[in-house]
CSV table of C-alpha atoms in Angstrom, one decimal:
chain,number,residue,atom,x,y,z
A,1,MET,CA,-12.7,5.6,46.1
A,2,LYS,CA,-10.8,8.8,45.2
A,3,ILE,CA,-7.6,6.7,44.6
A,4,ARG,CA,-9.4,4.4,42.3
A,5,LYS,CA,-10.8,7.3,40.3
A,6,ASN,CA,-7.3,8.8,40.0
A,7,ALA,CA,-5.9,5.5,38.9
A,8,ALA,CA,-8.7,5.1,36.3
A,9,PHE,CA,-7.9,8.6,35.0
A,10,ALA,CA,-4.2,7.8,34.9
A,11,VAL,CA,-4.8,4.6,32.9
A,12,LEU,CA,-7.2,6.4,30.6
A,13,GLY,CA,-4.7,9.2,30.1
A,14,ALA,CA,-1.9,6.7,29.2
A,15,MET,CA,-4.2,5.0,26.7
A,16,LEU,CA,-5.0,8.3,25.1
A,17,VAL,CA,-1.3,9.2,24.8
A,18,THR,CA,-0.6,5.8,23.2
A,19,ILE,CA,-3.5,6.1,20.8
A,20,THR,CA,-2.7,9.7,19.7
A,21,ALA,CA,1.0,9.0,19.5
A,22,SER,CA,0.7,6.0,17.3
A,23,PRO,CA,0.1,7.9,14.0
A,24,VAL,CA,3.1,10.1,14.9
A,25,LEU,CA,5.3,7.1,15.6
A,26,ALA,CA,4.1,5.5,12.4
A,27,GLU,CA,4.9,8.6,10.4
A,28,THR,CA,8.3,8.9,12.0
A,29,ALA,CA,9.1,5.3,11.1
A,30,LYS,CA,7.9,6.0,7.5
A,31,SER,CA,10.1,9.1,7.3
A,32,ALA,CA,13.1,7.2,8.5
A,33,ALA,CA,12.6,4.4,5.9
A,34,THR,CA,12.1,7.0,3.2
A,35,ALA,CA,15.3,8.8,4.2
A,36,ALA,CA,17.2,5.5,4.2
A,37,ALA,CA,16.0,4.7,0.7
A,38,LYS,CA,16.0,8.1,-0.9
A,39,TYR,CA,16.0,6.8,-4.5
A,40,ASN,CA,14.3,3.8,-6.2
A,41,THR,CA,13.4,2.8,-9.8
A,42,THR,CA,9.7,3.0,-9.2
A,43,ASP,CA,9.3,6.5,-7.8
A,44,THR,CA,12.4,8.5,-8.6
A,45,THR,CA,12.7,10.3,-12.0
A,46,ILE,CA,15.6,9.6,-14.2
A,47,GLY,CA,16.3,13.3,-14.0
A,48,ALA,CA,16.7,13.2,-10.2
A,49,LEU,CA,18.9,10.1,-10.5
A,50,MET,CA,21.1,11.7,-13.2
A,51,ASP,CA,21.5,15.0,-11.2
A,52,ASP,CA,23.0,13.2,-8.2
A,53,PRO,CA,26.6,12.0,-8.9
A,54,ALA,CA,26.2,9.0,-6.6
A,55,SER,CA,23.0,7.7,-8.1
A,56,LYS,CA,24.2,8.5,-11.6
A,57,ALA,CA,27.2,6.3,-10.9
A,58,VAL,CA,24.8,3.4,-10.0
A,59,LEU,CA,23.0,3.9,-13.4
A,60,VAL,CA,26.2,3.9,-15.3
A,61,LYS,CA,27.4,0.8,-13.5
A,62,HIS,CA,24.3,-1.2,-14.4
A,63,VAL,CA,23.3,0.4,-17.7
A,64,PRO,CA,26.5,1.5,-19.5
A,65,GLY,CA,25.9,4.2,-22.1
A,66,MET,CA,22.6,5.3,-20.6
A,67,ALA,CA,24.1,8.6,-19.3
A,68,ASN,CA,25.3,9.6,-22.8
A,69,ASN,CA,22.2,8.5,-24.7
A,70,PRO,CA,20.7,11.5,-26.5
A,71,GLN,CA,17.2,10.3,-25.6
A,72,MET,CA,17.8,10.7,-21.9
A,73,ASP,CA,16.7,14.3,-22.0
A,74,MET,CA,13.3,13.2,-23.2
A,75,ALA,CA,13.1,10.6,-20.4
A,76,ARG,CA,14.2,12.8,-17.5
A,77,SER,CA,10.6,13.1,-16.1
A,78,MET,CA,10.0,9.3,-16.2
A,79,THR,CA,11.1,6.6,-13.8
A,80,LEU,CA,13.2,3.7,-14.8
A,81,ARG,CA,10.2,1.4,-14.3
A,82,GLN,CA,8.3,3.5,-16.8
A,83,VAL,CA,11.1,3.5,-19.3
A,84,GLN,CA,11.3,-0.4,-18.9
A,85,GLY,CA,8.3,-0.6,-21.1
A,86,TYR,CA,10.2,0.9,-24.0
A,87,ALA,CA,13.6,-0.8,-23.2
A,88,SER,CA,12.7,-4.1,-21.6
A,89,ASP,CA,15.7,-5.8,-23.2
A,90,MET,CA,18.1,-3.3,-21.4
A,91,LEU,CA,16.1,-2.6,-18.2
A,92,THR,CA,15.1,-6.1,-17.1
A,93,ASP,CA,13.6,-6.9,-13.7
A,94,ASP,CA,17.0,-8.2,-12.6
A,95,VAL,CA,18.8,-5.0,-13.7
A,96,LEU,CA,16.2,-2.8,-11.9
A,97,ALA,CA,16.4,-4.9,-8.8
A,98,ALA,CA,20.2,-4.5,-8.8
A,99,ILE,CA,19.9,-0.8,-9.3
A,100,ASP,CA,17.4,-0.6,-6.4
A,101,LYS,CA,19.8,-2.5,-4.2
A,102,ASP,CA,22.7,-0.2,-4.9
A,103,LEU,CA,20.5,3.0,-4.6
A,104,ALA,CA,19.3,1.8,-1.2
A,105,ALA,CA,22.9,1.3,-0.1
A,106,LEU,CA,23.8,5.0,-0.9
A,107,PRO,CA,24.4,7.0,2.2
A,108,ALA,CA,21.6,9.4,3.3
A,109,LYS,CA,22.3,13.1,2.7
């Protein structure tokens, strides 16, 4: 009887460890995914993209002249997806998808 009780407690303990560890494991996986894709066109401001030489090079590659545009100072606090509403001819869905792909390929720092 005592062995069964101990076995039951061991199983219960293992279940509790699994249940309580699950949110931690999920958060760790989320953090790893975020670290892998540090920048994107939806959440990252243009200012952050322009301040990092690697991500700035991605912008210059896909949107030549953007870095030297005098209106960029006004848009630093916006994301590329937000600016798309004002420059949909230049920032098409295809262009933003290509930028996201190249940003995701940048090495993590």
